[in-house]
Coordinates of C-alpha atoms in Angstrom, one line a residue:
X167 CA -15.9 25.5 -15.7
X168 CA -15.2 24.0 -12.3
X169 CA -11.7 23.8 -10.9
X170 CA -10.1 20.4 -10.9
X171 CA -8.8 18.7 -7.8
X172 CA -6.9 15.4 -7.6
X173 CA -8.0 13.0 -4.9
X174 CA -6.0 10.2 -3.5
X175 CA -8.7 7.5 -3.7
X176 CA -8.9 4.0 -2.4
X177 CA -12.5 3.2 -2.8
X178 CA -13.0 2.8 0.9
X179 CA -15.4 4.6 3.2
X180 CA -13.4 7.8 3.7
X181 CA -12.3 8.6 0.2
X182 CA -15.6 7.6 -1.3
X183 CA -17.4 10.0 0.9
X184 CA -14.8 12.7 0.2
X185 CA -15.1 12.3 -3.6
X186 CA -18.9 13.1 -3.4
X187 CA -18.4 15.8 -0.8
X188 CA -15.8 17.6 -2.9
X189 CA -18.2 17.5 -5.8
X190 CA -21.5 18.5 -4.2
X191 CA -20.2 20.7 -1.3
X192 CA -17.2 22.3 -2.9
X193 CA -18.0 22.3 -6.6
X194 CA -14.8 20.6 -7.8
X195 CA -14.4 18.4 -10.8
X196 CA -12.8 15.5 -9.1
X197 CA -10.0 13.5 -10.7
X198 CA -9.2 10.4 -8.6
X199 CA -5.8 8.7 -8.3
X200 CA -5.4 5.2 -7.1
X201 CA -2.0 3.8 -6.5
X202 CA -1.4 0.1 -7.1
X203 CA 1.1 -0.6 -4.4
X204 CA 0.4 -4.4 -4.2
X205 CA -2.9 -4.3 -2.3
X206 CA -4.1 -7.0 -4.8
X207 CA -7.9 -7.7 -4.9
X208 CA -8.8 -4.4 -3.2
X209 CA -8.4 -2.6 -6.6
X210 CA -11.0 -4.6 -8.3
X211 CA -13.8 -2.2 -9.5
X212 CA -12.1 0.9 -8.1
X213 CA -12.1 2.8 -11.3
X214 CA -15.8 2.0 -12.0
X215 CA -16.7 3.0 -8.5
X216 CA -14.9 6.3 -8.7
X217 CA -16.7 7.2 -11.9
X218 CA -20.0 6.1 -10.6
X219 CA -19.5 8.2 -7.5
X220 CA -18.9 11.3 -9.6
X221 CA -15.3 11.5 -10.6
X222 CA -14.6 13.1 -14.0
X223 CA -11.6 10.9 -14.6
X224 CA -10.0 8.0 -12.7
X225 CA -6.3 7.2 -12.8
X226 CA -5.0 3.8 -11.6
X227 CA -1.2 3.4 -11.8
X228 CA 0.9 0.3 -11.2
X229 CA 3.6 1.6 -8.8
X230 CA 4.6 -1.8 -7.3
X231 CA 8.2 -1.9 -8.6
X232 CA 8.8 1.8 -8.0
X233 CA 7.5 1.5 -4.5
X234 CA 9.6 -1.5 -3.7
X235 CA 12.8 -0.3 -5.4
X236 CA 12.9 3.4 -4.6
X237 CA 11.1 3.6 -1.3
X238 CA 10.9 0.3 0.6
X239 CA 14.3 -1.1 -0.2
X240 CA 16.2 2.2 0.7
X241 CA 14.3 2.2 4.0
X242 CA 15.2 -1.4 4.7
X243 CA 18.9 -0.6 4.0
X244 CA 18.6 1.8 6.9
X245 CA 17.1 -0.8 9.2
X246 CA 14.4 1.7 10.0
X247 CA 12.1 0.8 12.9
X248 CA 9.9 3.4 14.6
X249 CA 9.7 3.2 18.4
X250 CA 11.4 -0.2 18.3
X251 CA 8.6 -2.2 16.6
X252 CA 6.9 -0.5 13.7
X253 CA 8.4 -1.1 10.2
X254 CA 6.7 2.0 8.7
X255 CA 4.5 0.3 6.2
X256 CA 2.0 3.1 5.9
X257 CA 4.5 5.9 6.4
X258 CA 6.7 4.9 3.4
X259 CA 3.8 4.7 0.9
X260 CA 2.6 8.3 1.4
X261 CA 5.5 10.2 -0.2
X262 CA 5.1 8.1 -3.4
X263 CA 1.4 8.6 -3.5
X264 CA 1.7 12.3 -3.0
X265 CA 4.5 12.5 -5.6
X266 CA 2.2 10.9 -8.2
X267 CA -0.7 13.1 -7.2
X268 CA 1.4 16.2 -7.9
X269 CA 2.4 14.8 -11.3
X270 CA -1.3 14.2 -12.2
X271 CA -2.3 17.6 -10.9
X272 CA 0.2 19.3 -13.2
X273 CA -0.9 17.1 -16.1
X274 CA -4.6 17.8 -15.6
X275 CA -4.2 21.5 -14.7
X276 CA -5.7 20.9 -11.3
X277 CA -5.5 23.7 -8.7
X278 CA -5.4 21.4 -5.7
X279 CA -5.0 17.9 -4.3
X280 CA -7.0 16.2 -1.6
X281 CA -6.5 13.3 0.8
X282 CA -8.6 11.3 3.2
X283 CA -6.3 11.6 6.2
X284 CA -8.0 12.9 9.4
X285 CA -7.0 15.9 11.4
X286 CA -5.8 13.5 14.2
X287 CA -3.4 11.5 12.1
X288 CA 0.1 11.4 10.7
X289 CA -0.9 10.9 7.0
X290 CA -2.2 14.5 6.6
X291 CA 1.4 15.6 7.5
X292 CA 3.0 13.1 5.1
X293 CA 0.8 14.0 2.1
X294 CA 1.1 17.7 2.6
X295 CA 4.8 17.9 3.4
X296 CA 5.5 16.0 0.2
X297 CA 3.3 18.3 -1.8
X298 CA 5.0 21.3 -0.3
X299 CA 8.4 19.9 -1.2
X300 CA 7.6 19.0 -4.8
X301 CA 5.0 21.6 -5.8
X302 CA 4.4 24.4 -3.2
X303 CA 2.1 26.2 -5.7
X304 CA -0.5 23.5 -5.4
X305 CA -2.8 23.7 -2.4
X306 CA -4.1 20.8 -0.4
X307 CA -7.7 20.3 0.6
X308 CA -8.2 18.2 3.8
X309 CA -11.9 17.5 4.2
X310 CA -11.6 16.0 7.6
X311 CA -10.4 19.4 8.8
X312 CA -13.2 21.2 7.1
X313 CA -16.5 19.3 7.0
X314 CA -19.1 18.7 9.7
X315 CA -18.9 14.9 9.5
X316 CA -17.3 14.1 12.8
X317 CA -17.2 10.3 13.0
X318 CA -17.2 7.1 10.9
X319 CA -20.9 6.9 11.8
X320 CA -21.5 10.2 10.1
X321 CA -19.6 9.0 7.1
X322 CA -21.7 5.8 6.8
X323 CA -24.8 7.9 6.9
X324 CA -23.5 10.3 4.2
X325 CA -22.6 7.3 2.1
X326 CA -26.1 5.8 2.5
X327 CA -27.7 9.1 1.6
X328 CA -25.7 9.3 -1.7
X329 CA -26.0 5.6 -2.5
X330 CA -22.3 4.9 -2.1
X331 CA -21.7 1.2 -1.5
X332 CA -19.2 0.5 1.3
X333 CA -17.9 -3.0 2.1
X334 CA -18.6 -4.4 5.6
X335 CA -14.9 -4.6 6.4
X336 CA -14.4 -1.0 5.7
X337 CA -17.4 -0.1 7.9
X338 CA -15.7 -1.9 10.9
X339 CA -12.0 -1.0 10.6
X340 CA -9.9 1.8 9.1
X341 CA -7.7 -0.4 6.9
X342 CA -4.6 0.6 4.9
X343 CA -2.9 -2.1 2.8
X344 CA 0.0 -2.2 0.4
X345 CA 2.6 -4.8 -0.5
X346 CA 4.6 -4.1 2.6
X347 CA 1.9 -4.2 5.2
X348 CA -1.7 -4.0 6.3
X349 CA -2.8 -1.8 9.2
X350 CA -6.0 -1.9 11.2
X351 CA -7.5 0.8 13.4
X352 CA -10.9 1.6 14.9
X353 CA -13.6 -0.6 16.4
X354 CA -12.5 -2.7 19.4
X355 CA -8.9 -1.5 18.7
X356 CA -9.8 1.9 20.1
X357 CA -9.6 0.3 23.6
X358 CA -6.0 -0.7 24.0
X359 CA -6.9 -3.4 26.5
X360 CA -9.2 -5.4 24.2
X361 CA -7.7 -8.2 22.1
X362 CA -8.0 -7.7 18.3
X363 CA -10.9 -9.7 16.8
X364 CA -10.7 -12.3 14.0
X365 CA -11.5 -9.7 11.4
X366 CA -8.2 -8.0 11.9
X367 CA -6.2 -10.8 10.3
X368 CA -5.5 -10.5 6.6
X369 CA -1.8 -11.0 5.7
X370 CA -0.6 -13.1 8.6
X371 CA -2.3 -16.3 10.0
X372 CA -3.1 -16.5 13.7
X373 CA -0.3 -18.3 15.4
X374 CA -2.7 -21.1 16.4
X375 CA -3.3 -21.8 12.7
X376 CA 0.3 -21.6 11.6
X377 CA 2.1 -24.9 10.5
X378 CA 3.5 -27.1 13.2
X379 CA 6.7 -27.7 11.2
X380 CA 9.3 -25.0 10.5
X381 CA 10.2 -23.8 7.0
X382 CA 13.7 -23.0 5.9
X383 CA 14.4 -20.3 3.3
X384 CA 17.5 -18.4 2.0
X385 CA 17.7 -14.8 0.8
X386 CA 20.4 -13.4 -1.4
X387 CA 21.5 -9.8 -1.0
X388 CA 23.5 -7.5 -3.3
X389 CA 24.6 -4.2 -1.8
X390 CA 22.0 -4.4 0.9
X391 CA 19.0 -5.2 -1.4
X392 CA 17.4 -8.6 -1.6
X393 CA 17.7 -10.1 -5.1
X394 CA 16.7 -13.8 -4.7
X395 CA 14.7 -16.2 -2.6
X396 CA 15.9 -19.8 -2.4
X397 CA 18.3 -19.0 -5.2
X398 CA 15.6 -17.7 -7.5
X399 CA 16.2 -14.2 -8.7
X400 CA 13.2 -11.8 -8.4
X401 CA 12.4 -8.1 -8.8
X402 CA 12.1 -6.0 -5.6
X403 CA 8.2 -6.2 -5.7
X404 CA 8.3 -9.9 -6.3
X405 CA 10.7 -10.4 -3.4
X406 CA 8.3 -8.7 -1.0
X407 CA 5.1 -10.3 -2.2
X408 CA 6.6 -13.8 -2.3
X409 CA 7.9 -13.4 1.3
X410 CA 4.5 -12.1 2.3
X411 CA 2.9 -15.4 1.4
X412 CA 5.7 -17.6 2.9
X413 CA 6.0 -15.6 6.1
X414 CA 2.3 -14.9 6.5
X415 CA 1.6 -18.6 6.4
X416 CA 3.7 -18.9 9.5
X417 CA 2.0 -16.0 11.3
X418 CA 5.1 -13.8 11.1
X419 CA 5.1 -10.0 11.2
X420 CA 2.0 -9.2 13.2
X421 CA 2.2 -6.6 15.9
X422 CA -0.3 -4.9 18.2
X423 CA 1.1 -1.6 19.5
X424 CA 0.4 1.8 21.0
X425 CA 2.6 4.3 19.2
X426 CA 3.3 8.0 19.5
X427 CA 1.8 10.0 16.6
X428 CA 3.7 13.0 15.2
X429 CA 0.7 15.2 16.1
X430 CA 1.2 14.4 19.7
X431 CA -1.4 11.7 20.7
X432 CA -1.1 8.0 21.4
X433 CA -2.6 5.6 18.9
X434 CA -3.3 1.9 19.0
X435 CA -3.0 -0.1 15.8
X436 CA -2.5 -3.7 14.5
X437 CA 0.1 -4.0 11.8
X438 CA 0.9 -7.0 9.6
X439 CA 4.3 -6.9 7.8
X440 CA 5.2 -10.5 7.0
X441 CA 7.7 -10.1 4.2
X442 CA 9.2 -6.9 5.6
X443 CA 9.8 -8.6 9.0
X444 CA 11.8 -11.4 7.3
X445 CA 13.8 -9.0 5.2
X446 CA 14.6 -6.8 8.1
X447 CA 15.8 -9.8 10.2
X448 CA 17.8 -11.2 7.3
X449 CA 19.4 -7.8 6.5
X450 CA 20.4 -7.1 10.0
X451 CA 21.9 -10.6 10.4
X452 CA 24.0 -10.2 7.2
X453 CA 25.3 -6.9 8.5
X454 CA 26.9 -8.8 11.4
X455 CA 29.5 -10.4 9.0
X456 CA 29.7 -7.6 6.3
X457 CA 29.9 -4.4 8.3
X458 CA 32.7 -3.2 10.6
X459 CA 31.7 -2.5 14.2
X460 CA 32.0 1.2 13.8
X461 CA 30.0 1.2 10.6
X462 CA 27.1 -0.5 12.4
X463 CA 27.5 1.8 15.4
X464 CA 27.3 4.9 13.2
X465 CA 24.4 3.7 11.2
X466 CA 22.5 2.6 14.3
X467 CA 23.2 6.0 15.9
X468 CA 21.1 7.7 13.2
X469 CA 18.6 4.8 12.7
X470 CA 16.0 6.2 15.2
X471 CA 16.3 9.7 13.7
X472 CA 16.0 8.2 10.2
X473 CA 12.9 6.2 11.1
X474 CA 11.3 9.3 12.7
X475 CA 12.0 11.4 9.6
X476 CA 10.1 8.8 7.5
X477 CA 7.3 8.4 10.1
X478 CA 6.9 12.1 10.3
X479 CA 6.6 12.6 6.6
X480 CA 10.0 14.1 5.7
X481 CA 11.0 11.7 2.9
X482 CA 11.7 14.5 0.6
X483 CA 14.0 16.5 2.9
X484 CA 17.7 17.3 3.0
X485 CA 18.2 15.4 6.3
X486 CA 16.7 12.2 4.9
X487 CA 18.8 12.4 1.7
X488 CA 21.9 13.1 3.8
X489 CA 21.3 10.1 6.0
X490 CA 20.4 8.0 3.0
X491 CA 23.8 8.8 1.5
X492 CA 25.6 7.6 4.7
X493 CA 23.4 4.5 4.9
X494 CA 24.0 3.5 1.3
X495 CA 27.7 4.0 1.7
X496 CA 27.7 1.3 4.4
X497 CA 25.9 -1.1 2.1
X498 CA 28.5 -1.2 -0.6
X499 CA 29.8 -4.6 0.6
X500 CA 26.5 -5.9 2.0
X501 CA 26.4 -8.8 -0.4
X502 CA 25.7 -12.4 0.7
X503 CA 23.2 -15.0 1.7
X504 CA 21.2 -15.6 4.9
X505 CA 19.4 -18.8 5.8
X506 CA 16.3 -18.4 8.0
X507 CA 14.0 -20.7 10.0
X508 CA 10.4 -19.6 10.0
X509 CA 8.1 -21.0 12.7
X510 CA 5.0 -19.9 14.6
X511 CA 5.5 -16.2 14.3
X512 CA 9.3 -16.3 14.7
X513 CA 12.1 -15.5 12.2
X514 CA 15.3 -17.2 13.2
X515 CA 18.5 -16.6 11.2
X516 CA 20.5 -19.8 11.2
X517 CA 23.3 -19.2 8.7
X518 CA 25.0 -16.5 6.8
X519 CA 27.8 -16.1 4.2
X520 CA 29.4 -13.3 2.2
X521 CA 32.3 -12.8 -0.2
X522 CA 33.0 -9.7 1.9
X523 CA 32.7 -11.4 5.3
X524 CA 34.8 -10.0 8.1
X525 CA 34.4 -13.2 10.0
X526 CA 37.8 -15.0 10.4
X527 CA 37.5 -18.4 11.8
X528 CA 41.3 -18.7 12.2
X529 CA 41.2 -15.8 14.7
X530 CA 38.0 -16.7 16.7
X531 CA 38.5 -20.5 16.9
X532 CA 38.8 -22.2 20.2
X533 CA 41.3 -24.6 18.6
X534 CA 45.0 -23.9 18.2
X535 CA 45.8 -21.1 15.8
X536 CA 48.7 -18.9 14.9
X537 CA 46.5 -16.1 13.7
X538 CA 46.1 -14.5 17.1
X539 CA 48.3 -14.3 20.1
X540 CA 46.2 -14.3 23.2
X541 CA 49.0 -12.6 25.2
X542 CA 48.3 -9.4 23.2
X543 CA 45.0 -9.0 25.1
X544 CA 46.9 -8.1 28.3
X545 CA 48.3 -4.9 26.8
X546 CA 44.9 -4.0 25.3
X547 CA 43.2 -4.3 28.7
X548 CA 46.0 -2.5 30.5
X549 CA 45.8 0.6 28.2
X550 CA 42.0 0.6 28.4
X551 CA 42.2 0.5 32.2
X552 CA 44.4 3.5 32.5
X553 CA 41.6 6.0 33.0
X554 CA 39.6 4.0 35.5
X555 CA 42.5 2.8 37.8
X556 CA 41.6 3.9 41.2
X557 CA 38.1 5.1 40.2
X558 CA 36.5 3.1 43.0
X559 CA 38.7 4.8 45.6
X560 CA 37.5 8.3 44.3
X561 CA 33.8 7.6 45.0
X562 CA 32.3 9.7 47.8

């Protein structure tokens, strides 16, 4: 009886080839696992394709709400942005997928799990660190580090040899999609000087096709999490997917970047994160009236580290959990509403209110007020100037 292995399976080029390779070259009984993270139509026919390609069993699990509630929303509370631009759409999905793979492996009595990440990428690290954290006794098989298929051209040839159908889009780009984002790599994108072609647009319209009139929306937050759009209450997953449609129509959330991979190389990718971009902008804006200056400063002091921990695959780590506890403490009074103007790729907060607002109009007004004595500023400036008096005279 062959050993079982659980494969993270999307139905695309890489994982379809890996399924057959694990079966014919390594002798495993392959159990596939496909996570429904809101990639929508891409799941049509995945189970049938897995079984046809040779899987002994195919799991498909709806993880949309768990993904949004327990992974995306905590990350958004931390305002995590990697290298100033990337909202971590791929990174945040991997620990959940790996967590479920481990659960299925234990249920099926599998000796190993497998993934389709290449030996050049970050995902191999994310999958395997999660497995190590949750089930160190289960080994990981990484075909891209073992086989002699060295390119996407080789994979297409293997697929053709074994009668595995691959869509034309998957032949051109390496695509990863979930409810938070869609990423594109490969083809012309391997040259960082070439403009992305039309086929790399999926969740966000080209700016030229976006409406010529702005759209105004409001988002309600409770303790740092979005709970309603335009006054209509929704679940976390519904919030993200609804904003994807609204913001994507205005060409919002698309970036073309060269980033620093954890393994050490530079990588060029196109990312579309329409709803996440709006949520990030709205959340940060609401912090302006809800959080004290020092709270914001402290959270921002760890934000880059927090983002890097997620990017590098350490979601299940003591440092991420410690930072999350600090972040969540700052969000206890992050309740309110933000109004936003969406137009031609731009997200513009235009209004905000909160029952916990620290904004005091009586203090900041340019009109007459008894709430603040401007003469007090003289002492404040004098005391702050004590240490720098005469500093200019000390310069060499």
